[in-house]
XYZ file of C-alpha atoms in Angstrom:
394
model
C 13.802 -19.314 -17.396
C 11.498 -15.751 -16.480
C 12.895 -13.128 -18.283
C 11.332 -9.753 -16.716
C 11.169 -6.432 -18.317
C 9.519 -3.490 -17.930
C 5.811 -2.040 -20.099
C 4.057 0.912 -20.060
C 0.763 0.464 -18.851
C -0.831 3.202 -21.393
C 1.286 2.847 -24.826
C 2.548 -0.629 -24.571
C 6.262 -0.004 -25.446
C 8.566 -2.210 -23.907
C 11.986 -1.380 -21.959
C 14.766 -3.694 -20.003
C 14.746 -2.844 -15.896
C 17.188 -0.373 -15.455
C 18.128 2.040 -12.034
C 17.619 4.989 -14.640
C 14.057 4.235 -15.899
C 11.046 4.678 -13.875
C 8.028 5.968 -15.958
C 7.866 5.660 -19.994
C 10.311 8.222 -21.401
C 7.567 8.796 -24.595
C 4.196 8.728 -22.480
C 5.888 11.393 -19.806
C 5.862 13.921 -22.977
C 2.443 14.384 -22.110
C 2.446 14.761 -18.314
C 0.911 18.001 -16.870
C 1.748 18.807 -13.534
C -1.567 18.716 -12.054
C -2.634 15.478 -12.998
C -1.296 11.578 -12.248
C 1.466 10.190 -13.346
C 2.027 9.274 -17.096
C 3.607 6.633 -18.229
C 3.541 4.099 -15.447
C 5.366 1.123 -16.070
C 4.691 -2.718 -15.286
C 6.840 -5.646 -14.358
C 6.099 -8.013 -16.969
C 7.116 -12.125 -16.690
C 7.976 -13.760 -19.833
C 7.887 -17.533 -19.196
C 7.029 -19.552 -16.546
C 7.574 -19.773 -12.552
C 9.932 -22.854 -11.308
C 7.998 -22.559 -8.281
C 5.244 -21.396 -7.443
C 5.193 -21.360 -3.773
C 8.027 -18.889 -4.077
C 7.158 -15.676 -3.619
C 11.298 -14.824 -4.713
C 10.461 -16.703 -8.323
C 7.922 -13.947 -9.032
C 9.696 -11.262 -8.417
C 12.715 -9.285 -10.790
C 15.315 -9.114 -7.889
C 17.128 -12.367 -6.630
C 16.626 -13.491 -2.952
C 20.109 -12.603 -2.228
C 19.855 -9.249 -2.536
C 17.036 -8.557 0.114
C 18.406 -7.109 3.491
C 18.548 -10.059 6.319
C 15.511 -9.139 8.149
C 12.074 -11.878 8.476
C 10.815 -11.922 5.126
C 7.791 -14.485 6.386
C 4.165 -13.983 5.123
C 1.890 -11.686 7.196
C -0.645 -13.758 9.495
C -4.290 -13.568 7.283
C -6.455 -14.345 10.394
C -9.700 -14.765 11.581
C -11.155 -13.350 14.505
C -14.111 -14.933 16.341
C -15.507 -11.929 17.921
C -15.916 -10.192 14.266
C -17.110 -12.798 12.963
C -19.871 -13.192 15.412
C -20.541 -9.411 15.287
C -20.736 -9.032 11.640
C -22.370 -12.515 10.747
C -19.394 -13.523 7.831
C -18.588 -16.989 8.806
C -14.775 -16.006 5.995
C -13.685 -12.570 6.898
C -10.533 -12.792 7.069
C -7.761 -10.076 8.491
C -4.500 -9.442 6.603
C -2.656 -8.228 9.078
C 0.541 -6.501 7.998
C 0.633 -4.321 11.318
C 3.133 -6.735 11.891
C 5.505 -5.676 8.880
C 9.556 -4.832 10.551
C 8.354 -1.101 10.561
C 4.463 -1.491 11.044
C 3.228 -1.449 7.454
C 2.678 -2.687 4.525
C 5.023 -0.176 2.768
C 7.703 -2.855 3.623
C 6.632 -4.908 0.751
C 7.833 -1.500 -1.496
C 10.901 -0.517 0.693
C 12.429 -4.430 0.522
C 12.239 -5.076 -3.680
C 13.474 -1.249 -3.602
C 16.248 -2.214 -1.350
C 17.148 -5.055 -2.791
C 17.103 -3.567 -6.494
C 19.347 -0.852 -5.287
C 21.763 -3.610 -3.363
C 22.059 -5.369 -6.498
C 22.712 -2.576 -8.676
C 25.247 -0.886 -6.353
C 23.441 2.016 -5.704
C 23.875 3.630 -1.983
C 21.487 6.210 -1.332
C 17.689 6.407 -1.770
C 15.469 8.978 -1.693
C 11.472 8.903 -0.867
C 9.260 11.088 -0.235
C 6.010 10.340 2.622
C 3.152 11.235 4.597
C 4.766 9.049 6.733
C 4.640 5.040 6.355
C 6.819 4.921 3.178
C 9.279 7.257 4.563
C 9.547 5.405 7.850
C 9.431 2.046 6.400
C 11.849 3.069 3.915
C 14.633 4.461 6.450
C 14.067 0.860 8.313
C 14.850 -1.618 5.647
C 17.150 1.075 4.658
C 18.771 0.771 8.067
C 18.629 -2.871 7.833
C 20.404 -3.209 4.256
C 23.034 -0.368 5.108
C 21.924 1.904 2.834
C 21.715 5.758 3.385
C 17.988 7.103 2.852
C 17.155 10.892 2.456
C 13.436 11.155 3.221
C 10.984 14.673 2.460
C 8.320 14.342 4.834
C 5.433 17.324 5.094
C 6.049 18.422 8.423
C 2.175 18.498 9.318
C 3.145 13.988 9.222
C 2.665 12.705 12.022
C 5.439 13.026 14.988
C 5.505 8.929 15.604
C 6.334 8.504 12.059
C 9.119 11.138 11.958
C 10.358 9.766 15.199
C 10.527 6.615 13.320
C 12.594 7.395 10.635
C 15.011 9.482 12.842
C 15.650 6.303 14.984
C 16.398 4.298 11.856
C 18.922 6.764 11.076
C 17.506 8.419 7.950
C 18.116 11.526 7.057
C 14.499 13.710 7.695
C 13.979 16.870 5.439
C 10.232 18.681 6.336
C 8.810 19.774 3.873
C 6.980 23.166 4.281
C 3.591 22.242 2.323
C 2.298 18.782 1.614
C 2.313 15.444 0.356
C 2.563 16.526 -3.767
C 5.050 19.590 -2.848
C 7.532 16.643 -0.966
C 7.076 14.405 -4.505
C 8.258 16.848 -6.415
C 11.453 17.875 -4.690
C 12.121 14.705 -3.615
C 12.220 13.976 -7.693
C 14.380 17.030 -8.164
C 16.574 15.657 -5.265
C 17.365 11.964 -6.707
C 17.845 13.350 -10.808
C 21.187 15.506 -9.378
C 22.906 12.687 -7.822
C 23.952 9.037 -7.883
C 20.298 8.571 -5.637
C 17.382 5.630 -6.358
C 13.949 7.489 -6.244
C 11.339 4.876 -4.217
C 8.392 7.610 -4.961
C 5.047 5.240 -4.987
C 4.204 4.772 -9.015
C 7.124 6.562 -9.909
C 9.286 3.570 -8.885
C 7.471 0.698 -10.903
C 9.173 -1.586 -8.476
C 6.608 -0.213 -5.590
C 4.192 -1.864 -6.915
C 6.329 -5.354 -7.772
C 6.937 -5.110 -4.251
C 3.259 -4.713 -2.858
C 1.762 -7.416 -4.901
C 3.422 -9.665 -3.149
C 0.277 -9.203 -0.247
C -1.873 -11.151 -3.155
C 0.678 -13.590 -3.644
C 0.721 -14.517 0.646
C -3.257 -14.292 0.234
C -3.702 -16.515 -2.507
C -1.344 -19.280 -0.443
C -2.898 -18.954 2.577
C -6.314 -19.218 1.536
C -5.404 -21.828 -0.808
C -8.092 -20.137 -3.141
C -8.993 -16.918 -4.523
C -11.015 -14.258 -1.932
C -14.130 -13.468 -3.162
C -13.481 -9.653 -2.467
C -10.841 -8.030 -0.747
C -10.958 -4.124 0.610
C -7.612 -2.069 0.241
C -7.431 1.492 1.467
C -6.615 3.798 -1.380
C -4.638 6.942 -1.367
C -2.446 6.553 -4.468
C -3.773 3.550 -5.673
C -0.226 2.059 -5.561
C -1.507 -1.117 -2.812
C -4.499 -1.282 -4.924
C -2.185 -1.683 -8.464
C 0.036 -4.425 -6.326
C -2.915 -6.087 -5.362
C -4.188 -6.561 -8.877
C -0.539 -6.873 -10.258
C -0.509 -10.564 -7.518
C -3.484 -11.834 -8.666
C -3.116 -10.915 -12.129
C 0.565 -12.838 -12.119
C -1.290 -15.435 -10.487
C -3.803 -16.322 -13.174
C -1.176 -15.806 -15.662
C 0.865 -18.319 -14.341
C -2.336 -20.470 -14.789
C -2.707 -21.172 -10.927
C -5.952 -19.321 -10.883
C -8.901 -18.422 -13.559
C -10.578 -15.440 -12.190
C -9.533 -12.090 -10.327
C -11.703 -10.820 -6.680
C -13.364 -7.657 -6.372
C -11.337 -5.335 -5.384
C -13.093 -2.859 -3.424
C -11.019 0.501 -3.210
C -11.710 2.192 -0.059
C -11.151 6.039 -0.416
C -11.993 8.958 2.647
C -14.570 11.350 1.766
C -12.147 14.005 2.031
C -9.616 12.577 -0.433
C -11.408 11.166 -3.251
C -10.105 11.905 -6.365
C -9.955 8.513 -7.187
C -13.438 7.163 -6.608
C -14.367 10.507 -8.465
C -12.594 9.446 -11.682
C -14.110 6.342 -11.564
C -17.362 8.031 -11.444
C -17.491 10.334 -13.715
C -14.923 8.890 -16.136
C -11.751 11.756 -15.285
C -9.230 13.047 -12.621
C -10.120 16.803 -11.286
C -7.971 18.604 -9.054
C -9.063 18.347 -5.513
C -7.700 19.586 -2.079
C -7.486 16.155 0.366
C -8.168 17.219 3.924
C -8.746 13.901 6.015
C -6.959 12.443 9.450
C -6.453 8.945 7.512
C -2.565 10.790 6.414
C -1.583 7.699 4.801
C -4.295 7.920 2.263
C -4.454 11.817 2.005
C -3.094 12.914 -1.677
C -4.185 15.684 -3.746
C -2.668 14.828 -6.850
C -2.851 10.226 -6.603
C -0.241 9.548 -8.594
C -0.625 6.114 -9.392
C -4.116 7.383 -10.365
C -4.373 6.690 -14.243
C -2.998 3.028 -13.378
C -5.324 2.463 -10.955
C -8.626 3.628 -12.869
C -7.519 1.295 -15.602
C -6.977 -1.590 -13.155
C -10.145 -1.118 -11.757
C -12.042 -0.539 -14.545
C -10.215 -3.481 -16.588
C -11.306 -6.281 -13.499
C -14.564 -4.424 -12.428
C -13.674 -2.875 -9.222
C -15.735 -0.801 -7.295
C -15.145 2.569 -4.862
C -16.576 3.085 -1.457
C -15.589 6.158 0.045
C -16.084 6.980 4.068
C -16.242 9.820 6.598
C -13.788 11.132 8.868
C -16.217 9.936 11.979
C -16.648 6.310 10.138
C -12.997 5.445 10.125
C -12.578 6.280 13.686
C -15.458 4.416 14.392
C -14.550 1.659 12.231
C -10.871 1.719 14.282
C -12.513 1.479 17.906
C -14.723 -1.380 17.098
C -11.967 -3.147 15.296
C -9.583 -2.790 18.099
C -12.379 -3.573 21.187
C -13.922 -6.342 18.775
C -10.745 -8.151 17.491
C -7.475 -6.617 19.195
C -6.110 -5.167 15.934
C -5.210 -1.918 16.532
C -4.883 -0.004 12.994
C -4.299 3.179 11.754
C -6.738 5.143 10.540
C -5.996 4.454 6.938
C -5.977 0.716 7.403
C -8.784 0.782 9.683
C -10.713 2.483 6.575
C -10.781 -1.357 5.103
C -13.341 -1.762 7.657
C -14.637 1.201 7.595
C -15.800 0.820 3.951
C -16.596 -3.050 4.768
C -19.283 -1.998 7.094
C -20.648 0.965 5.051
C -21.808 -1.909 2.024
C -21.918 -5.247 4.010
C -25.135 -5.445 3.590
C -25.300 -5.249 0.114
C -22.850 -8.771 0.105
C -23.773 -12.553 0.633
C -22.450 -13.364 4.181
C -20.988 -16.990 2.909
C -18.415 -14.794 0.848
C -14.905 -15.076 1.533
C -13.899 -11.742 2.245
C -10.282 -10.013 2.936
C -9.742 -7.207 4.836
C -6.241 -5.530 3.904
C -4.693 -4.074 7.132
C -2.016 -1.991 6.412
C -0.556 0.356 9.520
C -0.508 0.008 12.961
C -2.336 2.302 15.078
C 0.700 3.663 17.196
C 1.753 4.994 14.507
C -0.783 7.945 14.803
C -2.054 7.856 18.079
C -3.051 11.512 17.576
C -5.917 10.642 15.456
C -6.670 7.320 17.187
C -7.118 9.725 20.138
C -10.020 11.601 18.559
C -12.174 8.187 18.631
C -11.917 7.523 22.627
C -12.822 8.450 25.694
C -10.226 9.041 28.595
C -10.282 9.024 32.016
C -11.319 12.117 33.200
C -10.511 11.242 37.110
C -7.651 9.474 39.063
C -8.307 7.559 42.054
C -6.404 7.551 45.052
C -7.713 4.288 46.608
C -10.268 1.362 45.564
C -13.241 2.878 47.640
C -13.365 5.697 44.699
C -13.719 3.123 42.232
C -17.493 1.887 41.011
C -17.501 -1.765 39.920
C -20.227 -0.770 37.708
Protein backbone atom coordinates (compact mmCIF):
# COMPACT_ATOMS: atom_id res chain seq x y z
CA UNK A 1 0.00 0.00 0.00
CA UNK A 2 1.55 3.93 -0.98
CA UNK A 3 1.56 5.80 1.95
CA UNK A 4 2.12 9.63 0.83
CA UNK A 5 3.32 12.41 2.93
CA UNK A 6 4.61 15.53 2.55
CA UNK A 7 8.96 16.81 2.60
CA UNK A 8 10.52 19.86 2.44
CA UNK A 9 12.53 20.15 -0.46
CA UNK A 10 15.41 22.30 1.42
CA UNK A 11 15.60 20.80 5.17
CA UNK A 12 14.25 17.39 4.68
CA UNK A 13 11.72 17.30 7.61
CA UNK A 14 8.84 15.31 7.06
CA UNK A 15 4.97 16.19 7.67
CA UNK A 16 1.46 14.15 7.03
CA UNK A 17 -0.81 16.04 4.05
CA UNK A 18 -2.95 18.22 5.77
CA UNK A 19 -5.54 21.31 4.31
CA UNK A 20 -3.50 23.51 6.90
CA UNK A 21 0.11 22.90 5.69
CA UNK A 22 1.46 24.23 2.57
CA UNK A 23 5.18 25.29 2.88
CA UNK A 24 7.59 23.95 5.86
CA UNK A 25 6.50 25.74 9.05
CA UNK A 26 10.60 25.78 10.18
CA UNK A 27 12.17 26.69 6.64
CA UNK A 28 9.39 29.73 6.25
CA UNK A 29 11.34 31.32 9.43
CA UNK A 30 13.68 32.42 6.99
CA UNK A 31 11.54 33.77 4.13
CA UNK A 32 12.15 37.44 3.08
CA UNK A 33 9.61 38.98 1.17
CA UNK A 34 11.49 39.69 -1.86
CA UNK A 35 12.74 36.48 -2.64
CA UNK A 36 11.03 32.78 -3.59
CA UNK A 37 9.31 30.82 -1.60
CA UNK A 38 10.93 28.89 1.38
CA UNK A 39 10.14 25.87 2.39
CA UNK A 40 8.49 24.18 -0.54
CA UNK A 41 7.20 20.95 0.11
CA UNK A 42 7.12 17.56 -1.97
CA UNK A 43 4.68 14.74 -2.34
CA UNK A 44 6.65 11.88 -1.39
CA UNK A 45 5.45 7.89 -2.21
CA UNK A 46 6.45 5.39 0.25
CA UNK A 47 5.97 1.96 -1.37
CA UNK A 48 5.08 0.83 -4.50
CA UNK A 49 2.35 1.60 -7.37
CA UNK A 50 -0.44 -1.32 -7.91
CA UNK A 51 -0.56 0.00 -11.27
CA UNK A 52 1.29 1.67 -13.12
CA UNK A 53 -0.74 2.67 -16.01
CA UNK A 54 -2.78 4.61 -13.49
CA UNK A 55 -2.17 7.91 -13.41
CA UNK A 56 -4.91 7.93 -10.02
CA UNK A 57 -2.27 5.29 -8.20
CA UNK A 58 0.36 8.05 -8.27
CA UNK A 59 -1.32 10.57 -7.00
CA UNK A 60 -2.35 11.47 -2.90
CA UNK A 61 -6.13 12.07 -3.67
CA UNK A 62 -8.49 9.06 -4.58
CA UNK A 63 -10.22 9.01 -8.05
CA UNK A 64 -13.45 9.62 -6.43
CA UNK A 65 -12.90 12.78 -5.37
CA UNK A 66 -12.05 14.49 -8.81
CA UNK A 67 -15.02 16.59 -10.27
CA UNK A 68 -16.89 14.49 -13.24
CA UNK A 69 -15.38 16.23 -16.10
CA UNK A 70 -12.88 14.11 -19.04
CA UNK A 71 -9.94 13.35 -17.14
CA UNK A 72 -8.30 11.60 -20.54
CA UNK A 73 -4.58 12.19 -21.42
CA UNK A 74 -3.77 15.21 -23.65
CA UNK A 75 -3.09 14.15 -27.44
CA UNK A 76 1.17 14.20 -27.69
CA UNK A 77 1.15 14.54 -31.54
CA UNK A 78 3.13 14.84 -34.39
CA UNK A 79 2.73 17.15 -37.08
CA UNK A 80 4.05 16.47 -40.60
CA UNK A 81 4.45 19.94 -41.76
CA UNK A 82 6.94 20.69 -38.63
CA UNK A 83 8.53 18.00 -39.02
CA UNK A 84 9.40 18.61 -42.58
CA UNK A 85 10.20 22.28 -41.78
CA UNK A 86 12.45 21.71 -38.93
CA UNK A 87 14.13 18.34 -40.13
CA UNK A 88 13.28 16.24 -36.49
CA UNK A 89 11.90 13.08 -37.79
CA UNK A 90 10.40 12.82 -33.20
CA UNK A 91 9.17 16.21 -32.32
CA UNK A 92 6.47 15.65 -30.76
CA UNK A 93 3.51 18.28 -29.56
CA UNK A 94 1.93 17.99 -26.09
CA UNK A 95 -0.92 19.58 -26.65
CA UNK A 96 -2.86 20.55 -23.54
CA UNK A 97 -4.71 23.50 -25.46
CA UNK A 98 -7.21 21.03 -25.21
CA UNK A 99 -7.40 20.96 -21.24
CA UNK A 100 -11.63 21.71 -20.05
CA UNK A 101 -10.47 25.43 -19.66
CA UNK A 102 -7.56 25.67 -22.31
CA UNK A 103 -4.51 24.92 -20.18
CA UNK A 104 -2.46 23.03 -18.55
CA UNK A 105 -3.26 24.68 -15.16
CA UNK A 106 -6.09 22.01 -15.11
CA UNK A 107 -3.68 19.43 -14.04
CA UNK A 108 -3.22 21.95 -10.65
CA UNK A 109 -6.94 23.09 -10.37
CA UNK A 110 -8.29 19.11 -10.51
CA UNK A 111 -5.79 17.42 -7.52
CA UNK A 112 -6.66 20.95 -5.80
CA UNK A 113 -10.26 20.27 -6.29
CA UNK A 114 -10.33 17.07 -5.48
CA UNK A 115 -8.12 17.52 -2.19
CA UNK A 116 -10.51 20.16 -1.11
CA UNK A 117 -13.72 17.73 -2.06
CA UNK A 118 -12.28 15.19 0.06
CA UNK A 119 -11.44 17.21 2.92
CA UNK A 120 -14.76 19.12 2.99
CA UNK A 121 -13.50 22.29 2.31
CA UNK A 122 -15.89 24.76 0.11
CA UNK A 123 -14.16 27.70 -0.99
CA UNK A 124 -10.78 28.24 -2.70
CA UNK A 125 -8.87 30.99 -3.26
CA UNK A 126 -6.06 31.63 -6.15
CA UNK A 127 -4.49 34.16 -7.25
CA UNK A 128 -3.47 34.59 -11.50
CA UNK A 129 -2.20 36.32 -14.37
CA UNK A 130 -4.84 34.59 -15.77
CA UNK A 131 -4.72 30.66 -16.69
CA UNK A 132 -4.72 29.45 -13.03
CA UNK A 133 -7.41 31.75 -12.08
CA UNK A 134 -9.59 30.80 -15.03
CA UNK A 135 -8.84 27.22 -14.92
CA UNK A 136 -9.37 27.25 -11.34
CA UNK A 137 -13.02 28.91 -11.38
CA UNK A 138 -13.79 26.02 -14.17
CA UNK A 139 -13.05 22.85 -12.36
CA UNK A 140 -14.25 24.88 -9.54
CA UNK A 141 -17.53 25.29 -11.39
CA UNK A 142 -17.46 21.76 -12.33
CA UNK A 143 -16.91 20.28 -8.65
CA UNK A 144 -19.41 22.90 -7.04
CA UNK A 145 -17.10 24.61 -5.23
CA UNK A 146 -17.05 28.47 -4.68
CA UNK A 147 -13.61 30.08 -5.95
CA UNK A 148 -12.52 33.70 -5.02
CA UNK A 149 -9.88 34.61 -7.61
CA UNK A 150 -7.26 38.08 -7.37
CA UNK A 151 -6.43 38.72 -10.80
CA UNK A 152 -4.05 41.99 -11.76
CA UNK A 153 -6.39 43.84 -13.70
CA UNK A 154 -3.71 44.63 -16.53
CA UNK A 155 -4.68 40.17 -17.20
CA UNK A 156 -5.93 39.73 -20.02
CA UNK A 157 -9.88 40.47 -20.71
CA UNK A 158 -10.49 36.71 -22.32
CA UNK A 159 -9.18 35.27 -19.21
CA UNK A 160 -11.28 37.42 -16.84
CA UNK A 161 -14.21 36.80 -19.07
CA UNK A 162 -13.44 33.27 -18.41
CA UNK A 163 -13.57 33.06 -14.94
CA UNK A 164 -16.71 35.34 -14.73
CA UNK A 165 -18.61 32.78 -16.95
CA UNK A 166 -17.55 29.95 -14.66
CA UNK A 167 -19.06 31.79 -11.95
CA UNK A 168 -16.04 32.73 -9.82
CA UNK A 169 -15.88 35.40 -7.90
CA UNK A 170 -13.16 38.10 -9.78
CA UNK A 171 -11.30 40.60 -7.41
CA UNK A 172 -8.64 43.03 -9.67
CA UNK A 173 -6.02 43.60 -8.23
CA UNK A 174 -4.58 47.18 -8.60
CA UNK A 175 -0.72 46.20 -9.21
CA UNK A 176 0.57 42.86 -10.37
CA UNK A 177 1.11 39.34 -10.33
CA UNK A 178 3.29 39.26 -6.66
CA UNK A 179 0.88 42.13 -5.12
CA UNK A 180 -2.38 39.49 -6.05
CA UNK A 181 -0.11 36.48 -4.18
CA UNK A 182 0.12 38.17 -1.34
CA UNK A 183 -3.43 39.22 -0.61
CA UNK A 184 -4.75 36.38 -1.99
CA UNK A 185 -2.55 34.60 1.04
CA UNK A 186 -3.91 37.14 3.48
CA UNK A 187 -7.43 36.31 2.05
CA UNK A 188 -7.44 32.30 2.56
CA UNK A 189 -5.44 32.49 6.42
CA UNK A 190 -8.89 34.52 7.78
CA UNK A 191 -11.33 32.02 6.71
CA UNK A 192 -12.34 28.38 6.30
CA UNK A 193 -10.63 28.97 2.38
CA UNK A 194 -7.97 26.33 0.49
CA UNK A 195 -5.12 28.56 -0.98
CA UNK A 196 -4.25 26.91 -4.76
CA UNK A 197 -1.27 29.70 -5.03
CA UNK A 198 1.38 27.83 -7.55
CA UNK A 199 4.33 26.43 -5.00
CA UNK A 200 2.53 27.55 -2.17
CA UNK A 201 0.02 24.69 -2.62
CA UNK A 202 2.52 21.64 -2.88
CA UNK A 203 -0.37 19.88 -4.48
CA UNK A 204 0.17 22.26 -7.77
CA UNK A 205 2.82 20.63 -8.54
CA UNK A 206 1.38 16.80 -7.68
CA UNK A 207 -1.10 17.89 -10.03
CA UNK A 208 1.15 19.08 -13.04
CA UNK A 209 3.41 16.15 -13.05
CA UNK A 210 0.94 14.25 -14.14
CA UNK A 211 1.90 15.84 -18.02
CA UNK A 212 5.22 13.48 -17.50
CA UNK A 213 3.28 10.70 -16.40
CA UNK A 214 0.77 10.93 -19.99
CA UNK A 215 4.28 11.53 -21.81
CA UNK A 216 6.09 8.74 -20.55
CA UNK A 217 2.85 6.34 -21.64
CA UNK A 218 2.43 7.64 -24.77
CA UNK A 219 5.81 7.53 -25.93
CA UNK A 220 6.27 4.31 -24.34
CA UNK A 221 9.88 5.65 -23.53
CA UNK A 222 11.57 8.47 -22.03
CA UNK A 223 11.89 11.95 -24.42
CA UNK A 224 15.19 12.77 -24.97
CA UNK A 225 14.45 16.52 -24.06
CA UNK A 226 11.39 18.20 -23.47
CA UNK A 227 10.91 22.31 -23.48
CA UNK A 228 8.47 23.77 -20.75
CA UNK A 229 7.80 27.47 -20.59
CA UNK A 230 8.85 28.83 -17.25
CA UNK A 231 7.38 31.60 -15.27
CA UNK A 232 7.31 30.15 -11.74
CA UNK A 233 8.94 27.12 -12.39
CA UNK A 234 5.88 25.29 -10.94
CA UNK A 235 5.22 23.13 -14.70
CA UNK A 236 8.87 22.78 -14.76
CA UNK A 237 8.96 21.19 -10.83
CA UNK A 238 5.78 18.85 -12.04
CA UNK A 239 7.58 17.87 -14.91
CA UNK A 240 10.60 16.65 -13.01
CA UNK A 241 8.36 15.54 -9.99
CA UNK A 242 6.60 12.73 -13.17
CA UNK A 243 9.64 11.58 -14.29
CA UNK A 244 11.34 11.50 -11.11
CA UNK A 245 8.21 9.21 -9.63
CA UNK A 246 8.69 7.38 -12.67
CA UNK A 247 12.23 6.14 -12.22
CA UNK A 248 11.51 5.66 -8.67
CA UNK A 249 8.96 3.35 -9.29
CA UNK A 250 11.74 1.56 -11.33
CA UNK A 251 9.82 1.95 -14.75
CA UNK A 252 12.55 4.13 -16.06
CA UNK A 253 16.54 4.66 -15.35
CA UNK A 254 17.29 8.07 -16.50
CA UNK A 255 15.54 11.64 -16.42
CA UNK A 256 15.32 14.08 -20.11
CA UNK A 257 16.67 17.39 -20.37
CA UNK A 258 14.55 19.62 -19.36
CA UNK A 259 15.01 22.72 -21.16
CA UNK A 260 13.35 25.74 -19.21
CA UNK A 261 12.22 28.27 -21.58
CA UNK A 262 12.15 31.79 -19.89
CA UNK A 263 11.25 35.49 -21.91
CA UNK A 264 13.99 37.87 -21.98
CA UNK A 265 11.98 40.18 -20.08
CA UNK A 266 11.22 37.85 -17.16
CA UNK A 267 14.22 35.99 -16.35
CA UNK A 268 14.95 35.72 -12.99
CA UNK A 269 15.13 32.24 -13.23
CA UNK A 270 17.60 31.52 -16.00
CA UNK A 271 19.58 34.35 -14.11
CA UNK A 272 19.89 32.27 -10.92
CA UNK A 273 20.92 29.52 -12.74
CA UNK A 274 23.61 31.57 -14.16
CA UNK A 275 25.11 33.19 -11.80
CA UNK A 276 24.30 30.86 -8.89
CA UNK A 277 21.35 33.44 -6.98
CA UNK A 278 17.83 35.06 -7.29
CA UNK A 279 18.00 39.12 -7.75
CA UNK A 280 15.05 41.16 -7.79
CA UNK A 281 13.93 41.98 -11.23
CA UNK A 282 10.92 43.90 -12.81
CA UNK A 283 9.19 41.23 -15.58
CA UNK A 284 7.79 43.26 -18.43
CA UNK A 285 6.91 40.71 -21.33
CA UNK A 286 3.43 39.99 -23.44
CA UNK A 287 3.93 36.07 -22.64
CA UNK A 288 1.45 37.07 -19.10
CA UNK A 289 1.41 33.57 -18.17
CA UNK A 290 5.09 33.45 -17.63
CA UNK A 291 5.56 37.13 -16.41
CA UNK A 292 6.58 37.05 -12.46
CA UNK A 293 8.79 39.29 -10.66
CA UNK A 294 9.26 37.47 -7.64
CA UNK A 295 9.04 33.15 -9.25
CA UNK A 296 7.99 31.66 -6.44
CA UNK A 297 8.59 28.21 -7.01
CA UNK A 298 12.07 29.60 -7.83
CA UNK A 299 14.44 27.95 -5.14
CA UNK A 300 12.64 24.51 -6.09
CA UNK A 301 13.15 24.89 -9.44
CA UNK A 302 17.01 25.91 -9.45
CA UNK A 303 17.54 22.82 -7.36
CA UNK A 304 15.56 20.63 -9.80
CA UNK A 305 17.40 21.84 -12.51
CA UNK A 306 20.57 21.90 -11.23
CA UNK A 307 20.08 18.32 -9.45
CA UNK A 308 19.08 16.59 -13.27
CA UNK A 309 21.25 19.05 -15.39
CA UNK A 310 18.77 21.26 -16.96
CA UNK A 311 19.48 24.00 -19.01
CA UNK A 312 17.78 27.79 -19.62
CA UNK A 313 17.05 29.36 -22.93
CA UNK A 314 15.54 32.57 -22.68
CA UNK A 315 13.71 34.47 -25.86
CA UNK A 316 12.55 37.87 -27.11
CA UNK A 317 9.31 39.42 -27.15
CA UNK A 318 9.48 39.39 -31.27
CA UNK A 319 10.70 35.49 -31.11
CA UNK A 320 7.66 34.21 -29.32
CA UNK A 321 5.34 35.89 -31.62
CA UNK A 322 7.22 34.65 -34.31
CA UNK A 323 7.56 31.33 -32.90
CA UNK A 324 3.37 31.47 -32.44
CA UNK A 325 2.66 32.40 -36.26
CA UNK A 326 4.79 29.72 -37.67
CA UNK A 327 3.46 27.22 -35.23
CA UNK A 328 -0.07 28.00 -36.00
CA UNK A 329 0.44 28.41 -40.18
CA UNK A 330 2.94 25.31 -39.95
CA UNK A 331 0.96 22.85 -37.70
CA UNK A 332 -2.62 24.37 -36.77
CA UNK A 333 -1.82 24.73 -33.05
CA UNK A 334 -2.74 27.89 -32.09
CA UNK A 335 -0.91 28.75 -28.60
CA UNK A 336 -0.53 31.40 -26.40
CA UNK A 337 2.27 33.26 -26.25
CA UNK A 338 3.66 31.57 -23.22
CA UNK A 339 3.20 28.11 -24.64
CA UNK A 340 4.22 29.11 -27.96
CA UNK A 341 7.65 30.17 -26.12
CA UNK A 342 8.35 26.11 -26.10
CA UNK A 343 8.99 26.71 -29.64
CA UNK A 344 10.23 29.69 -29.46
CA UNK A 345 13.24 28.51 -27.37
CA UNK A 346 13.24 25.12 -29.56
CA UNK A 347 14.18 27.07 -32.56
CA UNK A 348 16.61 29.54 -30.88
CA UNK A 349 19.14 26.13 -29.98
CA UNK A 350 17.94 23.47 -32.55
CA UNK A 351 20.81 23.57 -34.06
CA UNK A 352 22.93 22.87 -31.38
CA UNK A 353 20.74 19.19 -31.02
CA UNK A 354 21.01 15.82 -33.03
CA UNK A 355 17.87 15.82 -35.29
CA UNK A 356 17.21 11.83 -34.52
CA UNK A 357 16.37 13.08 -30.86
CA UNK A 358 13.09 12.55 -29.52
CA UNK A 359 12.02 15.81 -28.57
CA UNK A 360 8.74 17.20 -26.60
CA UNK A 361 7.36 20.32 -26.99
CA UNK A 362 5.09 21.25 -23.84
CA UNK A 363 2.06 23.29 -25.08
CA UNK A 364 0.37 24.77 -22.44
CA UNK A 365 -2.48 27.65 -23.38
CA UNK A 366 -4.48 28.21 -26.14
CA UNK A 367 -4.07 31.19 -28.16
CA UNK A 368 -7.70 32.67 -27.74
CA UNK A 369 -6.97 33.11 -24.67
CA UNK A 370 -4.91 36.33 -25.47
CA UNK A 371 -5.73 37.26 -28.76
CA UNK A 372 -4.44 40.75 -27.88
CA UNK A 373 -0.92 39.71 -28.06
CA UNK A 374 -1.45 37.08 -30.78
CA UNK A 375 -2.64 40.21 -32.65
CA UNK A 376 0.74 41.95 -32.49
CA UNK A 377 2.30 38.97 -34.72
CA UNK A 378 -0.21 39.35 -37.89
CA UNK A 379 -1.16 41.15 -40.52
CA UNK A 380 -4.91 42.16 -41.17
CA UNK A 381 -6.80 43.04 -43.88
CA UNK A 382 -6.47 46.44 -44.50
CA UNK A 383 -9.39 46.53 -47.35
CA UNK A 384 -12.94 45.00 -47.80
CA UNK A 385 -14.19 44.03 -51.04
CA UNK A 386 -17.45 44.57 -52.33
CA UNK A 387 -17.42 42.02 -55.20
CA UNK A 388 -14.87 39.26 -56.64
CA UNK A 389 -13.53 41.62 -59.48
CA UNK A 390 -11.62 43.56 -56.45
CA UNK A 391 -10.06 40.50 -55.45
CA UNK A 392 -6.32 39.46 -56.95
CA UNK A 393 -5.88 35.68 -57.14
CA UNK A 394 -2.34 36.39 -56.65
Amino acid sequence: MIHFFYRCSECGREYEIHPSRMVCPECVKNQSPDEPLRGILEVMLDGRVSNPEDPFAFLPVEKRYFPSVPLESMPLWQSARLTDKTGFTHLYLKDDTRQLTGSLKDRASLMVAAFARREGIREITVASTGNAGSSMAGIGAAAGLQITLFLPKSAPKAKMIQALQYGARVIPVDGNYDRAFDLSLTYSQKGKTLSRNTAYNPLTIEGKKTVSLEIFRQLKDIPDMIFVPVGDGVILSGVYKGFRDLKHQGLTNRIPHVVAVQAEGSDAIAQALKKGSFTPITASTLADSISVDIPRNGYYALKQLKENDGSCVTVTDKEILQAQKELASTSGLFAEPAAAASYAGFLKIKQSIPKDKKVVLLITGNGLKDTGSAQKGILFPNQAISSLEALDHD
